[in-house]
Amino acid sequence: MTQVLGKVVTFDEFVAKYPDNRGQRYELYDGVVVEMPQPTGDHEEVIGFLATKITLEYSRLNLRYFIPKTVFVKPIENESAYSPDVLILNQPNLVNEPLWKKTSTVTQAASIPLVIEVVSTNWRDDYLKKYADYEEMGIPEYWIVDYGALGGREFIGKPKQPTILVCCLEEGEYRVSKFRGNDRIQSPTFPELDLTAEQIFSAGTVGNS
């Protein structure tokens, strides 16, 4: 579970103190510092699998994208800062980012072709808060990868089942498509990506089969 820490702080106070604190991962939610839960091995394997497949695809397309190790996504309208599980950055736009050089922070949708959150115990953050803020920022594509079927029934069905939600911005709002089993992921950012939901879900168990 996430742990809320102390008093309300500004973004500047947050980046000055928390990001480099003994390797622990923190995010900022409307001025409240949140200590993120330690990820499971399966969670990390899914992240690694996605990062590898997407890196191969943008490299194949000769796009000037990259996946950073530690970068914050900051909505302009509030004192929040998120560290996504997989963040694809559009390198040419970083010259327009006012916080990039000093704090490795991006605030513009033009810098973020795609953001991915892999769901863990704090699933409400991915389905509700981050969804709303990424939409408000105008990030064109957002994936919610719920390989463990942890989210609410309204999002992944009853009975719950592993689901990937691909949220695509249309006229300022996300249109959500859901993928399960052998469904091929439909990504506007990477329309030729050959990847099924099941391949992503099984990424953490392949070595144990």
PDB file of C-alpha atoms in Angstrom:
ATOM      1  CA  MET A   1       0.000   0.000   0.000  1.00  0.00           C
ATOM      2  CA  THR A   2       1.090   3.582  -0.558  1.00  0.00           C
ATOM      3  CA  GLN A   3       2.145   5.582   2.480  1.00  0.00           C
ATOM      4  CA  VAL A   4       1.343   9.287   2.851  1.00  0.00           C
ATOM      5  CA  LEU A   5       4.168  11.283   4.374  1.00  0.00           C
ATOM      6  CA  GLY A   6       3.942  14.471   6.451  1.00  0.00           C
ATOM      7  CA  LYS A   7       2.787  17.920   5.533  1.00  0.00           C
ATOM      8  CA  VAL A   8       1.723  19.463   2.242  1.00  0.00           C
ATOM      9  CA  VAL A   9       4.694  20.575   0.142  1.00  0.00           C
ATOM     10  CA  THR A  10       5.244  22.394  -3.136  1.00  0.00           C
ATOM     11  CA  PHE A  11       6.688  20.746  -6.201  1.00  0.00           C
ATOM     12  CA  ASP A  12       9.969  22.625  -5.723  1.00  0.00           C
ATOM     13  CA  GLU A  13      10.242  21.375  -2.140  1.00  0.00           C
ATOM     14  CA  PHE A  14       9.449  17.862  -3.306  1.00  0.00           C
ATOM     15  CA  VAL A  15      12.109  17.630  -6.006  1.00  0.00           C
ATOM     16  CA  ALA A  16      14.689  19.152  -3.667  1.00  0.00           C
ATOM     17  CA  LYS A  17      14.185  16.524  -0.977  1.00  0.00           C
ATOM     18  CA  TYR A  18      12.518  13.282  -2.027  1.00  0.00           C
ATOM     19  CA  PRO A  19      13.557  11.873  -5.405  1.00  0.00           C
ATOM     20  CA  ASP A  20      17.056  10.850  -4.310  1.00  0.00           C
ATOM     21  CA  ASN A  21      16.183   9.490  -0.860  1.00  0.00           C
ATOM     22  CA  ARG A  22      17.921   6.092  -0.413  1.00  0.00           C
ATOM     23  CA  GLY A  23      16.503   4.722  -3.631  1.00  0.00           C
ATOM     24  CA  GLN A  24      12.914   4.842  -2.410  1.00  0.00           C
ATOM     25  CA  ARG A  25      10.350   5.937  -4.972  1.00  0.00           C
ATOM     26  CA  TYR A  26       8.044   8.849  -4.178  1.00  0.00           C
ATOM     27  CA  GLU A  27       5.310  10.715  -6.014  1.00  0.00           C
ATOM     28  CA  LEU A  28       3.495  13.953  -5.219  1.00  0.00           C
ATOM     29  CA  TYR A  29      -0.303  14.058  -5.197  1.00  0.00           C
ATOM     30  CA  ASP A  30      -1.705  17.599  -4.882  1.00  0.00           C
ATOM     31  CA  GLY A  31       1.065  18.595  -2.495  1.00  0.00           C
ATOM     32  CA  VAL A  32       1.037  15.344  -0.516  1.00  0.00           C
ATOM     33  CA  VAL A  33       4.172  13.198  -0.675  1.00  0.00           C
ATOM     34  CA  VAL A  34       3.378   9.525  -1.224  1.00  0.00           C
ATOM     35  CA  GLU A  35       5.860   6.698  -0.711  1.00  0.00           C
ATOM     36  CA  MET A  36       5.249   4.127  -3.429  1.00  0.00           C
ATOM     37  CA  PRO A  37       5.028   0.423  -2.568  1.00  0.00           C
ATOM     38  CA  GLN A  38       7.965  -1.840  -3.336  1.00  0.00           C
ATOM     39  CA  PRO A  39       7.126  -3.487  -6.684  1.00  0.00           C
ATOM     40  CA  THR A  40       6.904  -7.246  -7.068  1.00  0.00           C
ATOM     41  CA  GLY A  41       9.157  -9.209  -9.394  1.00  0.00           C
ATOM     42  CA  ASP A  42       6.292  -9.892 -11.811  1.00  0.00           C
ATOM     43  CA  HIS A  43       5.498  -6.172 -11.919  1.00  0.00           C
ATOM     44  CA  GLU A  44       9.088  -5.373 -12.880  1.00  0.00           C
ATOM     45  CA  GLU A  45       9.188  -8.111 -15.529  1.00  0.00           C
ATOM     46  CA  VAL A  46       6.064  -6.715 -17.190  1.00  0.00           C
ATOM     47  CA  ILE A  47       7.635  -3.245 -17.180  1.00  0.00           C
ATOM     48  CA  GLY A  48      10.867  -4.588 -18.665  1.00  0.00           C
ATOM     49  CA  PHE A  49       9.016  -6.514 -21.362  1.00  0.00           C
ATOM     50  CA  LEU A  50       6.977  -3.467 -22.397  1.00  0.00           C
ATOM     51  CA  ALA A  51       9.989  -1.165 -22.400  1.00  0.00           C
ATOM     52  CA  THR A  52      11.939  -3.586 -24.593  1.00  0.00           C
ATOM     53  CA  LYS A  53       9.146  -4.115 -27.132  1.00  0.00           C
ATOM     54  CA  ILE A  54       8.394  -0.408 -27.437  1.00  0.00           C
ATOM     55  CA  THR A  55      12.072   0.522 -27.694  1.00  0.00           C
ATOM     56  CA  LEU A  56      12.466  -1.936 -30.572  1.00  0.00           C
ATOM     57  CA  GLU A  57       9.461  -0.409 -32.309  1.00  0.00           C
ATOM     58  CA  TYR A  58      10.465   3.246 -32.116  1.00  0.00           C
ATOM     59  CA  SER A  59      14.010   2.285 -33.088  1.00  0.00           C
ATOM     60  CA  ARG A  60      12.663   0.444 -36.126  1.00  0.00           C
ATOM     61  CA  LEU A  61      10.717   3.562 -37.084  1.00  0.00           C
ATOM     62  CA  ASN A  62      13.758   5.836 -36.543  1.00  0.00           C
ATOM     63  CA  LEU A  63      11.810   8.030 -34.142  1.00  0.00           C
ATOM     64  CA  ARG A  64      13.711  10.295 -31.783  1.00  0.00           C
ATOM     65  CA  TYR A  65      12.103   8.783 -28.709  1.00  0.00           C
ATOM     66  CA  PHE A  66      13.669   7.327 -25.594  1.00  0.00           C
ATOM     67  CA  ILE A  67      12.632   5.790 -22.282  1.00  0.00           C
ATOM     68  CA  PRO A  68      14.256   7.568 -19.320  1.00  0.00           C
ATOM     69  CA  LYS A  69      15.231   5.960 -16.031  1.00  0.00           C
ATOM     70  CA  THR A  70      13.850   8.591 -13.650  1.00  0.00           C
ATOM     71  CA  VAL A  71      11.663  11.457 -14.883  1.00  0.00           C
ATOM     72  CA  PHE A  72       8.697  13.225 -13.332  1.00  0.00           C
ATOM     73  CA  VAL A  73       5.525  14.066 -15.210  1.00  0.00           C
ATOM     74  CA  LYS A  74       4.041  17.235 -13.720  1.00  0.00           C
ATOM     75  CA  PRO A  75       0.551  18.547 -14.459  1.00  0.00           C
ATOM     76  CA  ILE A  76       0.692  22.337 -14.762  1.00  0.00           C
ATOM     77  CA  GLU A  77      -2.530  22.902 -12.845  1.00  0.00           C
ATOM     78  CA  ASN A  78      -1.605  21.251  -9.539  1.00  0.00           C
ATOM     79  CA  GLU A  79       1.248  20.372  -7.193  1.00  0.00           C
ATOM     80  CA  SER A  80       1.622  16.791  -8.382  1.00  0.00           C
ATOM     81  CA  ALA A  81       4.494  14.805  -9.858  1.00  0.00           C
ATOM     82  CA  TYR A  82       4.299  11.249 -11.168  1.00  0.00           C
ATOM     83  CA  SER A  83       7.022   8.746 -12.015  1.00  0.00           C
ATOM     84  CA  PRO A  84       5.396   6.441 -14.596  1.00  0.00           C
ATOM     85  CA  ASP A  85       6.342   2.808 -14.977  1.00  0.00           C
ATOM     86  CA  VAL A  86       7.120   3.316 -18.676  1.00  0.00           C
ATOM     87  CA  LEU A  87       7.454   6.805 -20.124  1.00  0.00           C
ATOM     88  CA  ILE A  88       8.233   7.449 -23.784  1.00  0.00           C
ATOM     89  CA  LEU A  89       9.730  10.878 -24.384  1.00  0.00           C
ATOM     90  CA  ASN A  90       9.920  12.851 -27.611  1.00  0.00           C
ATOM     91  CA  GLN A  91      13.470  14.144 -27.428  1.00  0.00           C
ATOM     92  CA  PRO A  92      13.146  17.084 -29.873  1.00  0.00           C
ATOM     93  CA  ASN A  93      10.512  18.763 -27.682  1.00  0.00           C
ATOM     94  CA  LEU A  94      12.590  18.711 -24.508  1.00  0.00           C
ATOM     95  CA  VAL A  95      14.170  22.051 -25.440  1.00  0.00           C
ATOM     96  CA  ASN A  96      10.725  23.548 -24.764  1.00  0.00           C
ATOM     97  CA  GLU A  97      10.410  22.038 -21.304  1.00  0.00           C
ATOM     98  CA  PRO A  98      11.153  24.665 -18.621  1.00  0.00           C
ATOM     99  CA  LEU A  99      11.907  22.114 -15.868  1.00  0.00           C
ATOM    100  CA  TRP A 100      13.802  19.550 -17.905  1.00  0.00           C
ATOM    101  CA  LYS A 101      17.422  20.623 -17.438  1.00  0.00           C
ATOM    102  CA  LYS A 102      17.180  21.261 -13.710  1.00  0.00           C
ATOM    103  CA  THR A 103      14.787  18.616 -12.412  1.00  0.00           C
ATOM    104  CA  SER A 104      14.265  16.033 -15.206  1.00  0.00           C
ATOM    105  CA  THR A 105      10.582  16.963 -15.277  1.00  0.00           C
ATOM    106  CA  VAL A 106       8.208  17.217 -18.243  1.00  0.00           C
ATOM    107  CA  THR A 107       4.988  19.190 -18.323  1.00  0.00           C
ATOM    108  CA  GLN A 108       3.975  19.249 -22.002  1.00  0.00           C
ATOM    109  CA  ALA A 109       1.967  16.671 -23.899  1.00  0.00           C
ATOM    110  CA  ALA A 110       4.221  17.221 -26.922  1.00  0.00           C
ATOM    111  CA  SER A 111       7.024  15.615 -24.930  1.00  0.00           C
ATOM    112  CA  ILE A 112       5.014  12.479 -24.069  1.00  0.00           C
ATOM    113  CA  PRO A 113       3.745  10.330 -26.960  1.00  0.00           C
ATOM    114  CA  LEU A 114       2.834   7.487 -24.600  1.00  0.00           C
ATOM    115  CA  VAL A 115       2.743   6.846 -20.861  1.00  0.00           C
ATOM    116  CA  ILE A 116       2.176   3.430 -19.245  1.00  0.00           C
ATOM    117  CA  GLU A 117       1.229   2.547 -15.681  1.00  0.00           C
ATOM    118  CA  VAL A 118       1.432  -1.107 -14.601  1.00  0.00           C
ATOM    119  CA  VAL A 119      -1.189  -1.590 -11.907  1.00  0.00           C
ATOM    120  CA  SER A 120      -0.238  -2.583  -8.363  1.00  0.00           C
ATOM    121  CA  THR A 121      -1.986  -2.338  -4.994  1.00  0.00           C
ATOM    122  CA  ASN A 122      -2.549   1.411  -5.362  1.00  0.00           C
ATOM    123  CA  TRP A 123      -4.695   0.787  -8.455  1.00  0.00           C
ATOM    124  CA  ARG A 124      -7.072   3.686  -7.810  1.00  0.00           C
ATOM    125  CA  ASP A 125      -4.262   6.133  -8.570  1.00  0.00           C
ATOM    126  CA  ASP A 126      -3.819   4.692 -12.073  1.00  0.00           C
ATOM    127  CA  TYR A 127      -7.520   4.390 -12.901  1.00  0.00           C
ATOM    128  CA  LEU A 128      -8.694   7.656 -11.374  1.00  0.00           C
ATOM    129  CA  LYS A 129      -6.168  10.329 -10.425  1.00  0.00           C
ATOM    130  CA  LYS A 130      -3.485   9.744 -13.023  1.00  0.00           C
ATOM    131  CA  TYR A 131      -6.106   9.082 -15.675  1.00  0.00           C
ATOM    132  CA  ALA A 132      -7.685  12.494 -14.974  1.00  0.00           C
ATOM    133  CA  ASP A 133      -4.380  14.366 -14.839  1.00  0.00           C
ATOM    134  CA  TYR A 134      -2.897  12.750 -17.947  1.00  0.00           C
ATOM    135  CA  GLU A 135      -6.125  13.523 -19.792  1.00  0.00           C
ATOM    136  CA  GLU A 136      -6.080  17.132 -18.576  1.00  0.00           C
ATOM    137  CA  MET A 137      -2.461  17.495 -19.699  1.00  0.00           C
ATOM    138  CA  GLY A 138      -3.430  16.294 -23.171  1.00  0.00           C
ATOM    139  CA  ILE A 139      -1.124  13.269 -23.227  1.00  0.00           C
ATOM    140  CA  PRO A 140      -2.250  11.527 -26.414  1.00  0.00           C
ATOM    141  CA  GLU A 141      -2.025   7.908 -25.240  1.00  0.00           C
ATOM    142  CA  TYR A 142      -2.125   6.261 -21.818  1.00  0.00           C
ATOM    143  CA  TRP A 143      -2.021   2.532 -21.083  1.00  0.00           C
ATOM    144  CA  ILE A 144      -3.240   0.994 -17.832  1.00  0.00           C
ATOM    145  CA  VAL A 145      -1.781  -2.516 -17.681  1.00  0.00           C
ATOM    146  CA  ASP A 146      -3.696  -4.516 -15.062  1.00  0.00           C
ATOM    147  CA  TYR A 147      -1.975  -7.899 -15.408  1.00  0.00           C
ATOM    148  CA  GLY A 148      -3.046  -8.966 -11.911  1.00  0.00           C
ATOM    149  CA  ALA A 149      -6.719  -7.979 -12.289  1.00  0.00           C
ATOM    150  CA  LEU A 150      -6.495  -5.688  -9.267  1.00  0.00           C
ATOM    151  CA  GLY A 151      -8.679  -2.802 -10.456  1.00  0.00           C
ATOM    152  CA  GLY A 152     -12.326  -2.156  -9.728  1.00  0.00           C
ATOM    153  CA  ARG A 153     -15.027  -4.212 -11.453  1.00  0.00           C
ATOM    154  CA  GLU A 154     -16.278  -1.168 -13.339  1.00  0.00           C
ATOM    155  CA  PHE A 155     -12.931  -1.074 -15.133  1.00  0.00           C
ATOM    156  CA  ILE A 156     -12.049  -4.747 -15.703  1.00  0.00           C
ATOM    157  CA  GLY A 157     -15.382  -6.552 -15.465  1.00  0.00           C
ATOM    158  CA  LYS A 158     -17.062  -9.059 -13.188  1.00  0.00           C
ATOM    159  CA  PRO A 159     -15.538 -11.499 -12.588  1.00  0.00           C
ATOM    160  CA  LYS A 160     -12.323  -9.527 -12.696  1.00  0.00           C
ATOM    161  CA  GLN A 161      -9.874 -10.482 -15.418  1.00  0.00           C
ATOM    162  CA  PRO A 162      -6.473  -9.194 -16.542  1.00  0.00           C
ATOM    163  CA  THR A 163      -7.084  -6.208 -18.813  1.00  0.00           C
ATOM    164  CA  ILE A 164      -5.137  -3.534 -20.661  1.00  0.00           C
ATOM    165  CA  LEU A 165      -6.885  -0.206 -21.095  1.00  0.00           C
ATOM    166  CA  VAL A 166      -5.565   1.909 -23.961  1.00  0.00           C
ATOM    167  CA  CYS A 167      -6.783   5.482 -23.482  1.00  0.00           C
ATOM    168  CA  CYS A 168      -6.553   7.651 -26.606  1.00  0.00           C
ATOM    169  CA  LEU A 169      -7.197  11.385 -26.550  1.00  0.00           C
ATOM    170  CA  GLU A 170     -10.044  12.508 -28.791  1.00  0.00           C
ATOM    171  CA  GLU A 171     -11.353  16.075 -28.616  1.00  0.00           C
ATOM    172  CA  GLY A 172      -9.787  16.575 -25.215  1.00  0.00           C
ATOM    173  CA  GLU A 173     -11.136  13.388 -23.627  1.00  0.00           C
ATOM    174  CA  TYR A 174      -9.878   9.831 -23.440  1.00  0.00           C
ATOM    175  CA  ARG A 175     -11.592   7.129 -25.442  1.00  0.00           C
ATOM    176  CA  VAL A 176     -10.918   3.812 -23.718  1.00  0.00           C
ATOM    177  CA  SER A 177     -10.405   0.478 -25.482  1.00  0.00           C
ATOM    178  CA  LYS A 178      -9.960  -2.736 -23.475  1.00  0.00           C
ATOM    179  CA  PHE A 179      -7.762  -5.669 -24.481  1.00  0.00           C
ATOM    180  CA  ARG A 180      -7.648  -9.175 -23.010  1.00  0.00           C
ATOM    181  CA  GLY A 181      -6.316 -12.610 -23.938  1.00  0.00           C
ATOM    182  CA  ASN A 182      -5.185 -12.833 -27.548  1.00  0.00           C
ATOM    183  CA  ASP A 183      -6.447  -9.341 -28.436  1.00  0.00           C
ATOM    184  CA  ARG A 184      -3.788  -7.436 -30.376  1.00  0.00           C
ATOM    185  CA  ILE A 185      -3.034  -4.078 -28.750  1.00  0.00           C
ATOM    186  CA  GLN A 186      -4.232  -1.189 -30.910  1.00  0.00           C
ATOM    187  CA  SER A 187      -1.913   1.770 -30.349  1.00  0.00           C
ATOM    188  CA  PRO A 188      -2.280   5.029 -32.295  1.00  0.00           C
ATOM    189  CA  THR A 189       1.310   5.920 -31.403  1.00  0.00           C
ATOM    190  CA  PHE A 190       2.654   2.581 -32.677  1.00  0.00           C
ATOM    191  CA  PRO A 191       0.008   1.241 -35.088  1.00  0.00           C
ATOM    192  CA  GLU A 192       2.253  -1.583 -36.352  1.00  0.00           C
ATOM    193  CA  LEU A 193       3.148  -2.861 -32.886  1.00  0.00           C
ATOM    194  CA  ASP A 194       2.614  -6.633 -32.936  1.00  0.00           C
ATOM    195  CA  LEU A 195       1.798  -7.405 -29.325  1.00  0.00           C
ATOM    196  CA  THR A 196      -1.100  -9.169 -27.639  1.00  0.00           C
ATOM    197  CA  ALA A 197      -2.484  -8.656 -24.168  1.00  0.00           C
ATOM    198  CA  GLU A 198      -1.564 -12.215 -23.186  1.00  0.00           C
ATOM    199  CA  GLN A 199       2.063 -11.725 -24.208  1.00  0.00           C
ATOM    200  CA  ILE A 200       2.240  -8.789 -21.797  1.00  0.00           C
ATOM    201  CA  PHE A 201       0.404 -10.616 -19.006  1.00  0.00           C
ATOM    202  CA  SER A 202       2.687 -13.645 -19.220  1.00  0.00           C
ATOM    203  CA  ALA A 203       5.912 -11.628 -19.277  1.00  0.00           C
ATOM    204  CA  GLY A 204       6.458 -12.187 -15.566  1.00  0.00           C
ATOM    205  CA  THR A 205       5.926 -15.938 -15.745  1.00  0.00           C
ATOM    206  CA  VAL A 206       7.744 -16.985 -18.928  1.00  0.00           C
ATOM    207  CA  GLY A 207      10.909 -17.886 -17.040  1.00  0.00           C
ATOM    208  CA  ASN A 208       8.924 -20.137 -14.700  1.00  0.00           C
ATOM    209  CA  SER A 209       7.076 -22.119 -17.351  1.00  0.00           C
TER     210      SER A 209
END
